[in-house]
Coordinates of C-alpha atoms and ligand atoms in Angstrom, one line a residue:
X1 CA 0.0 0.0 0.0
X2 CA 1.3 3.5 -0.9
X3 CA 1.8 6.1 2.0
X4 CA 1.4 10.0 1.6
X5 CA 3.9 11.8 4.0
X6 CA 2.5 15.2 4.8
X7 CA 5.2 17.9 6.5
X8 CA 4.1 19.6 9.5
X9 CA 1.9 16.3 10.1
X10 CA 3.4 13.7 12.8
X11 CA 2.2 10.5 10.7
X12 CA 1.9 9.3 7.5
X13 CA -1.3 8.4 5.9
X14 CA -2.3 5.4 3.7
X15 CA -3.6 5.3 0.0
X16 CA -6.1 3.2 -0.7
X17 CA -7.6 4.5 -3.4
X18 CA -9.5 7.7 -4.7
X19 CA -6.7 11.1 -4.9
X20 CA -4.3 12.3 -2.6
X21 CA -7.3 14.5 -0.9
X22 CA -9.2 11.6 0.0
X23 CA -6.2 9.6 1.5
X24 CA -5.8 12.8 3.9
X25 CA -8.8 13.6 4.7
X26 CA -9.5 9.8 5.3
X27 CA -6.6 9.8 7.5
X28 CA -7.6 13.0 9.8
X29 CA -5.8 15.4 8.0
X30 CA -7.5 18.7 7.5
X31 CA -5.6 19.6 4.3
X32 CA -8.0 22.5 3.1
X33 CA -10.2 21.9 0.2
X34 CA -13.8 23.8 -1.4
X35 CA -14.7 22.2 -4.7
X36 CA -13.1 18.8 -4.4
X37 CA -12.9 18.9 -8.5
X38 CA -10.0 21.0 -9.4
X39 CA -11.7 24.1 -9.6
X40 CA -10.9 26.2 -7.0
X41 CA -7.1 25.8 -5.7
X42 CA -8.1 25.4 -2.6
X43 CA -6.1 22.3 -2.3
X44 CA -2.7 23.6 -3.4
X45 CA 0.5 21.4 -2.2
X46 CA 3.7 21.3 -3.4
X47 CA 4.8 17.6 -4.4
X48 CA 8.5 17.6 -2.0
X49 CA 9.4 13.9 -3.1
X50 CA 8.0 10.5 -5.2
X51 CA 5.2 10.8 -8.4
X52 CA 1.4 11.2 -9.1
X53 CA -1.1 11.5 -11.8
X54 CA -3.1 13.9 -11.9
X55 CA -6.6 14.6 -13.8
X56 CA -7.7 17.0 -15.4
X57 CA -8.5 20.7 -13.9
X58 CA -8.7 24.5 -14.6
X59 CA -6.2 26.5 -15.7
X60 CA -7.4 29.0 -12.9
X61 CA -7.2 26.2 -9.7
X62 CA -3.5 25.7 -11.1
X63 CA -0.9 27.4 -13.8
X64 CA 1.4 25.6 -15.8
X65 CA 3.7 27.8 -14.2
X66 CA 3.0 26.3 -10.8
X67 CA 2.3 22.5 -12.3
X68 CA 6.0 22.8 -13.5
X69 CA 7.0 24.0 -10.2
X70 CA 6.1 20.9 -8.3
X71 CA 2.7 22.1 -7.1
X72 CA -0.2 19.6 -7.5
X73 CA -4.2 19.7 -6.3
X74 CA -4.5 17.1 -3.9
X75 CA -8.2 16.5 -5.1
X76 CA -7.0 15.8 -8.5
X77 CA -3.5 13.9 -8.0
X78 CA -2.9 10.1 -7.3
X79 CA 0.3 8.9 -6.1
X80 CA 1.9 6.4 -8.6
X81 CA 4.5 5.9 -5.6
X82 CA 5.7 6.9 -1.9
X83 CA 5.0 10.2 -1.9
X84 CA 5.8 13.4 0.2
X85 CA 4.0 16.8 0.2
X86 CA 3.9 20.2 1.9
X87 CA 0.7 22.1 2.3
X88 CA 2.6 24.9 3.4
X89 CA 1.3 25.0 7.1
X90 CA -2.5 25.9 5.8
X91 CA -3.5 22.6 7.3
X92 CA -6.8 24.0 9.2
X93 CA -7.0 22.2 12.3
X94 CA -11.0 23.8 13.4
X95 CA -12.5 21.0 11.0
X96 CA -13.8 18.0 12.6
X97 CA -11.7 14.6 11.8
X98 CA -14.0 12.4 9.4
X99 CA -14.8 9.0 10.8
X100 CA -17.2 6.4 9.9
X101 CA -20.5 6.2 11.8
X102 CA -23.2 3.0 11.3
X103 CA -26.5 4.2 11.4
X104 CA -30.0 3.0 10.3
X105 CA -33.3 4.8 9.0
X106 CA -35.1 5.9 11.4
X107 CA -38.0 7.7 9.2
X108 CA -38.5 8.6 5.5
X109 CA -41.0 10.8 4.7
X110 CA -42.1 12.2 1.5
X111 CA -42.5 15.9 1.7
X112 CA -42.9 17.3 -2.2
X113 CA -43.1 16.0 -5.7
X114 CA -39.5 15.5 -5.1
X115 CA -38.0 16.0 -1.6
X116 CA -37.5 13.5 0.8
X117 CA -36.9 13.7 4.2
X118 CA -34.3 11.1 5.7
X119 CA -33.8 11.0 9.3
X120 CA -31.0 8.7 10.4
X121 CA -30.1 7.6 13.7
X122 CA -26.5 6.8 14.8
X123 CA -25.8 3.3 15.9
X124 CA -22.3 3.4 17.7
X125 CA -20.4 6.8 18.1
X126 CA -21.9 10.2 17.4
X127 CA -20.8 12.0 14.3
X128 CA -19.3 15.8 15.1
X129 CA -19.5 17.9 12.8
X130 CA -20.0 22.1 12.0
X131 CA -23.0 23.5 11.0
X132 CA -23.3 23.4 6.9
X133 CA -21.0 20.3 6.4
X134 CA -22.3 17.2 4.9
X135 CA -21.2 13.2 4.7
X136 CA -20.9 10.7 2.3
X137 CA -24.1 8.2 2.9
X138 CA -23.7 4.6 1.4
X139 CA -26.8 2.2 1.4
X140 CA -26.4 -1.6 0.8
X141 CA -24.6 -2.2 -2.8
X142 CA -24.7 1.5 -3.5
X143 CA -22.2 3.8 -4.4
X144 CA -21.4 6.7 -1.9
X145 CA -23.1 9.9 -2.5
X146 CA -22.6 12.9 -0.8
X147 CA -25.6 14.8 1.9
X148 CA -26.0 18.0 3.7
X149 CA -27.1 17.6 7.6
X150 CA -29.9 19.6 8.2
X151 CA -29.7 19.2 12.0
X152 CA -27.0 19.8 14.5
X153 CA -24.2 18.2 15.7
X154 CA -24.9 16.9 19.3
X155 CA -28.1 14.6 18.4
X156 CA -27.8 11.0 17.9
X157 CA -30.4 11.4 15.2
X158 CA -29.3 13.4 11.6
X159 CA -31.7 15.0 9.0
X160 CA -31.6 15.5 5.7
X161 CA -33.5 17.1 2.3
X162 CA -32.9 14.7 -0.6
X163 CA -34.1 15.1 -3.9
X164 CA -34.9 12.6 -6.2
X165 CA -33.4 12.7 -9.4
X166 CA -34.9 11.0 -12.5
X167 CA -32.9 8.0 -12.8
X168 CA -30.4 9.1 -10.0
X169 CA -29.4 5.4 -8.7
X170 CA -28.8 6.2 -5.0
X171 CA -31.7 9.2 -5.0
X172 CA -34.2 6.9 -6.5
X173 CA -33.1 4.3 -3.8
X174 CA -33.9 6.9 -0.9
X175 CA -37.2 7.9 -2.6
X176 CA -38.6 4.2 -3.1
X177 CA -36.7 1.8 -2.1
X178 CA -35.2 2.6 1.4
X179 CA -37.0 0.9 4.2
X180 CA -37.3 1.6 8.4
X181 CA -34.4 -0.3 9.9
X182 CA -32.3 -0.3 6.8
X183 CA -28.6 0.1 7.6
X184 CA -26.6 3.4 6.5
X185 CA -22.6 3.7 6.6
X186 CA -22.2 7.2 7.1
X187 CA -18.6 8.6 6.4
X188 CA -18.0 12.2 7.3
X189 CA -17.9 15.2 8.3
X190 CA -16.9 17.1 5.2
X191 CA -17.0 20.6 3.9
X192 CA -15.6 24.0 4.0
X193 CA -19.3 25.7 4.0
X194 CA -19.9 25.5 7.6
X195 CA -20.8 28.4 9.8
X196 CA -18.1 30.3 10.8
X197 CA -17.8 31.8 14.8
X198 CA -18.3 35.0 14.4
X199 CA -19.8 37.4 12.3
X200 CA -19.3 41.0 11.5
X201 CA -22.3 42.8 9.9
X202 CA -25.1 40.5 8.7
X203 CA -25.2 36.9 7.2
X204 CA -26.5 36.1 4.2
X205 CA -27.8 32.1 3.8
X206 CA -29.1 31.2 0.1
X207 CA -30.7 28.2 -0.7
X208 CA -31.4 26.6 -3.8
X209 CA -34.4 23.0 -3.5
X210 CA -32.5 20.6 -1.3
X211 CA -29.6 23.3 -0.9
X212 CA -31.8 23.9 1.9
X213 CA -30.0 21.3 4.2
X214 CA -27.2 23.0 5.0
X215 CA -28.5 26.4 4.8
X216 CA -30.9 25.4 7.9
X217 CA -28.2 23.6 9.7
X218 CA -26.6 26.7 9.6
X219 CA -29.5 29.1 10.5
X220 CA -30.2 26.6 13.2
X221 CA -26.5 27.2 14.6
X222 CA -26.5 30.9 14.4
X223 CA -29.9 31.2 16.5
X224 CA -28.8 28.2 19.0
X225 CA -25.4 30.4 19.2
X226 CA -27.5 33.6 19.8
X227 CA -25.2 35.0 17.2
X228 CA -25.4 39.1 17.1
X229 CA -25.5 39.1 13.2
X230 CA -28.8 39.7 11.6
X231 CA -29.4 36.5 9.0
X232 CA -31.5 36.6 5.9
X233 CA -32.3 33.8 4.9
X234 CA -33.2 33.3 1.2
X235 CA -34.8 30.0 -0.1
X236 CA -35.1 29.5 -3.9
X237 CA -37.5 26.6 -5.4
X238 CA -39.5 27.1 -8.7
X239 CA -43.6 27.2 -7.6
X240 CA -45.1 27.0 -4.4
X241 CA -45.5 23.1 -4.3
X242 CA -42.0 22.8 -4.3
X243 CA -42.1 24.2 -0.8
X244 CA -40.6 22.6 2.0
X245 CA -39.4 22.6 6.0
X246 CA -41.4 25.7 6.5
X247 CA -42.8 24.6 9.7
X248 CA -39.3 24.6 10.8
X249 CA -38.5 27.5 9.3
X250 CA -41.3 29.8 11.1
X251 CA -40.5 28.3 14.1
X252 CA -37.0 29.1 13.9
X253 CA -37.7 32.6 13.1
X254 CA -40.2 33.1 16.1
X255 CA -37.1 32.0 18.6
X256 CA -34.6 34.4 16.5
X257 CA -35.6 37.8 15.8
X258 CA -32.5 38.4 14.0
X259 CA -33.6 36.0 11.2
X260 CA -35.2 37.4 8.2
X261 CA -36.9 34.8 6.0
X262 CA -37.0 35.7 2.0
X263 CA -38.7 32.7 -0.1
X264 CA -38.4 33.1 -3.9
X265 CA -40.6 31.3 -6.5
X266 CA -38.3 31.4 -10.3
X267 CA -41.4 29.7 -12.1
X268 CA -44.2 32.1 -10.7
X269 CA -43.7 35.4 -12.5
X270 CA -47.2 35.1 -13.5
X271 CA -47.6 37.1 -10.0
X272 CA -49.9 34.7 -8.9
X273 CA -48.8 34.2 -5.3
X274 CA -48.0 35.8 -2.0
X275 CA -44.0 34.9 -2.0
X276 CA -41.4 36.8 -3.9
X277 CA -40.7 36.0 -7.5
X278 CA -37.3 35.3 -9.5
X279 CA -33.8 34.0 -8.3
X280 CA -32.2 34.2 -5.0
X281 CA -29.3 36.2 -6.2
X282 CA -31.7 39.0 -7.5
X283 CA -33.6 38.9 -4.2
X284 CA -30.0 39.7 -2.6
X285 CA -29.2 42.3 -5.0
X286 CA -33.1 44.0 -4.4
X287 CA -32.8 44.0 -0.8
X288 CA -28.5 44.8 -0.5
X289 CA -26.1 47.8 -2.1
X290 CA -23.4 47.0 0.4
X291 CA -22.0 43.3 1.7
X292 CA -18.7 44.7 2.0
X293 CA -19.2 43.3 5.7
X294 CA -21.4 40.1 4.6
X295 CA -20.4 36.8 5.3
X296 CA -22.2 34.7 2.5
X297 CA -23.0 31.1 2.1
X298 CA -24.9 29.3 -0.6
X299 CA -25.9 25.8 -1.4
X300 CA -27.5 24.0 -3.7
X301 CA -28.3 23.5 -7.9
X302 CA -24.3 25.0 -8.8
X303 CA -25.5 27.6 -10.9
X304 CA -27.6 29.2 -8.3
X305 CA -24.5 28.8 -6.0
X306 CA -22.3 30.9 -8.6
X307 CA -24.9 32.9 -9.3
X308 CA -25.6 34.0 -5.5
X309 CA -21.1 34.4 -5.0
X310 CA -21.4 36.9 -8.7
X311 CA -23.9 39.0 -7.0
X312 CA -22.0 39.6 -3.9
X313 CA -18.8 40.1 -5.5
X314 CA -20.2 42.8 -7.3
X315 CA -22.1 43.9 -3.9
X316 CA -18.4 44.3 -2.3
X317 CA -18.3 41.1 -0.6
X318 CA -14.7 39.4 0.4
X319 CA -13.5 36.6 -1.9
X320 CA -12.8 35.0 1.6
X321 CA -16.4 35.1 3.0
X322 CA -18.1 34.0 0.2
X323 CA -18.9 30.0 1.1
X324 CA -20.2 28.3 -1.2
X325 CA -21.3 24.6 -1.2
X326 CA -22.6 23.7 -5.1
X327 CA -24.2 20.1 -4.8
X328 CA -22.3 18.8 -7.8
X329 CA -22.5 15.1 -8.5
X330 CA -20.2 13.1 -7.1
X331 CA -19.2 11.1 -10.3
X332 CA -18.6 14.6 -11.8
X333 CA -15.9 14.9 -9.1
X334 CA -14.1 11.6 -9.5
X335 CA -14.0 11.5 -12.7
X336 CA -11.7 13.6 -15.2
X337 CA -13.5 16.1 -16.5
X338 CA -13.9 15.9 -20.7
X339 CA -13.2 19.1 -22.5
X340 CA -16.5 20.6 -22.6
X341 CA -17.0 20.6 -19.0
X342 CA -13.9 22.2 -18.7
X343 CA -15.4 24.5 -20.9
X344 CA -18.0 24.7 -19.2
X345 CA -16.3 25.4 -15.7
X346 CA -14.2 27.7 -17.0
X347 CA -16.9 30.3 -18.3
X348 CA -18.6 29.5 -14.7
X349 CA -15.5 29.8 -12.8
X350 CA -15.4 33.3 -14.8
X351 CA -18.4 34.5 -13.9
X352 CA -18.0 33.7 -10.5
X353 CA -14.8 36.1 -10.4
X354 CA -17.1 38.5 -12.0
X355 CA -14.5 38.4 -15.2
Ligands
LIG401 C1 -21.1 18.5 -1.1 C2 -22.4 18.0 -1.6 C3 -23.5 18.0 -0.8 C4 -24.7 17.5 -1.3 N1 -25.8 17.5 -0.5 C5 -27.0 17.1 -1.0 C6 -28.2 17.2 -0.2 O1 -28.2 17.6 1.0 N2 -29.4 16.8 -0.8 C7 -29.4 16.3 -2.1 O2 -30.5 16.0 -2.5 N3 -28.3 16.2 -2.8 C8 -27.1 16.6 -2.3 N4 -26.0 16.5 -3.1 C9 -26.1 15.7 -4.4 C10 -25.9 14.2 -4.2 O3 -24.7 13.9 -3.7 C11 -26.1 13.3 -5.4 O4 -25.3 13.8 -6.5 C12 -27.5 13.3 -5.9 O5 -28.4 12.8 -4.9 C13 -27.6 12.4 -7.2 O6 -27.2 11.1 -6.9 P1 -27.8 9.9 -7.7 O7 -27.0 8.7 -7.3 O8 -29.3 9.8 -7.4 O9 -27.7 10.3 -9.2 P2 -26.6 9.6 -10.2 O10 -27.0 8.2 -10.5 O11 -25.2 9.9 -9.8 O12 -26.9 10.5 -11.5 C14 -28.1 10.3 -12.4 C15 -28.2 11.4 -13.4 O13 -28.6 12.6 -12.7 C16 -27.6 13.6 -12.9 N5 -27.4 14.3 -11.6 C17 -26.7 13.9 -10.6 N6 -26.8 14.7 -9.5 C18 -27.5 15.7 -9.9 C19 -28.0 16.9 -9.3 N7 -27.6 17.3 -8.1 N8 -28.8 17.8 -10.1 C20 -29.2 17.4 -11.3 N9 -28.8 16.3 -11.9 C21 -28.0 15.5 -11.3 C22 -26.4 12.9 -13.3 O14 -25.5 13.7 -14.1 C23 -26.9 11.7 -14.1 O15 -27.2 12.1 -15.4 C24 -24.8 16.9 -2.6 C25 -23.6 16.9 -3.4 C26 -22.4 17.4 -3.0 C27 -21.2 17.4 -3.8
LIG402 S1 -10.6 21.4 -3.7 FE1 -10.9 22.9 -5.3 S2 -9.3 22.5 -6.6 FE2 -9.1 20.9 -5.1

């Protein structure tokens, strides 16, 4: 078996199989990460000693100029031998350690036309995790897919918002297959997107369908916190029946009077309804001139999520504290991109810099 040396980390970690990220993070190294599919840079590390592949990426996450140097993203490399790298001391230790949990279902309940509600409860240890992070859920024969926590950390019992997919082999499962009792290998936490300790000015929390998740875990946080920050919250499906969790919502925003709730209908320009029409990102921009002070998180469909990180760029908001959290599929990030998804990325990357 292969072994990744990582300096300023006391032991080595074992490859198995996956990229160099995986083998770390699998190993309790909190080597920094966003995108986990070479878009970002977030992952930066210089390769000190032994080879890798590496798949495909953007130009942006990485320049030839620092490829030839020696650096490498370690969501996109895999070590051909004994390898050694440096992460240059941004190893962030405030990230819960991923560990693997057992768990079975504890309830499934259908709450639209396509959004389940999954509750599982923890069998052996208890999962930590931060608010906004999600795990990778495998159910019997199934590939992994990744899942937002809608709850908090602290409860044996987890909650999430899954949508079905047309076709979507482990959605479907969840939808119509999953049964009361079923076992559930949770592996986890993961994510950069999480609530951070302290705010400045306000907090902005958009939500695109099942994006929802995290977004919640996070409101959730900030009001169990009694954090000082006001929050608006925006939520972004396409009619009315798409509408979920707002139970939990109201009742979230009668215990915080700091939380502003902002739902957004794209479908419903017709004007025929009570809620607020178009995206979430031009809700933002309605409401805001300045988030100069904002911290920002979005989650959900990836366009919506660049969409939301354009609009407060351009509304002053810090590279930095913009969190975003695009529900990609997982294949997408495992496998190497082909050209016109590069493409593809590039012109969203773009637009996310405002460029
Ligand atoms: C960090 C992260 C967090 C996530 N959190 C959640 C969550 O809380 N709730 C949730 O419902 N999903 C979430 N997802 C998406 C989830 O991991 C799966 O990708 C999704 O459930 C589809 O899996 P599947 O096996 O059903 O579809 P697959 O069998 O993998 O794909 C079937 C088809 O659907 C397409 N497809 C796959 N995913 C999507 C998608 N998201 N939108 C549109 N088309 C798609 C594929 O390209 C393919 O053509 C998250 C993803 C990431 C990366
Ligand atoms: S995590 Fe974004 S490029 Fe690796």
């Amino acid at each position: 078996m292969l072994v990744v040396h990582i300096r300023d980390w006391p032991t080595p970690v074992q490859f198995r199989r996956g990229t160099i990220l995986d083998a770390a993070l699998s190993g309790g190294v909190p080597v920094p990460y966003q995108c986990r599919s070479g878009q970002c840079g977030s992952c930066k590390c210089q390769l000190l000693e032994g080879e890798i592949e590496h798949d495909a990426y953007l130009p942006e996450a990485l320049s030839e100029r620092e490829r030839s140097n020696g650096w490498v993203l370690a969501c996109r490399a895999r070590p051909k031998t004994d390898i050694k790298i440096d992460c240059k001391g941004r190893l962030e230790r405030e990230e819960p350690v991923p560990i693997r949990v057992r768990a079975r279902v504890e309830r499934r309940e259908r709450l639209t036309n396509d959004i389940i509600r999954l509750v599982l409860a923890q069998e052996d240890s208890s999962l930590l995790f931060k608010a906004g992070q999600f795990v990778k859920l495998r159910f019997a024969g199934l590939p992994p897919r990744s899942y937002s926590m809608a709850s908090l950390s602290g409860h044996n019992h987890l909650e999430f918002y899954i949508r079905e997919i047309a076709d979507g082999r482990v959605s479907t499962h969840v939808a119509r297959h999953l049964s009361i009792g079923d076992p559930v290998a949770i592996e986890g936490p993961y994510g950069a997107a999480y609530l951070r300790s302290s705010c400045t000015k306000v907090i902005i929390a958009a939500a695109g369908g099942s994006g929802l998740a995290p977004i919640l875990a996070i409101a959730r946080e900030a009001t169990r916190n009694l954090m000082p920050c006001p929050l608006h919250l925006y939520f972004g499906v396409r009619r009315e029946s798409d509408l979920f969790a707002l139970s939990a919502l109201a009742e979230l925003a009668e215990r915080n009077s700091r939380l502003s709730l902002h739902i957004v209908l794209s479908d419903q320009a017709d004007g025929n309804t009570a809620f607020r029409t178009g995206f979430p990102n031009e809700a933002i921009s309605l409401d805001f001139t300045d988030l100069s002070q904002a911290q920002v998180y979005s989650a959900g469909p990836p366009p919506m999520v660049s969409a939301v990180a354009r609009t407060a760029l351009a509304l002053g908001a810090q590279t930095e504290h913009i969190y975003s959290d695009p529900f990609t599929n997982d294949q997408a990030a495992i496998e190497p991109p082909a050209t016109s998804m590069i493409t593809r990325g590039l012109k969203l990357l773009s637009r996310t810099l405002g460029r």
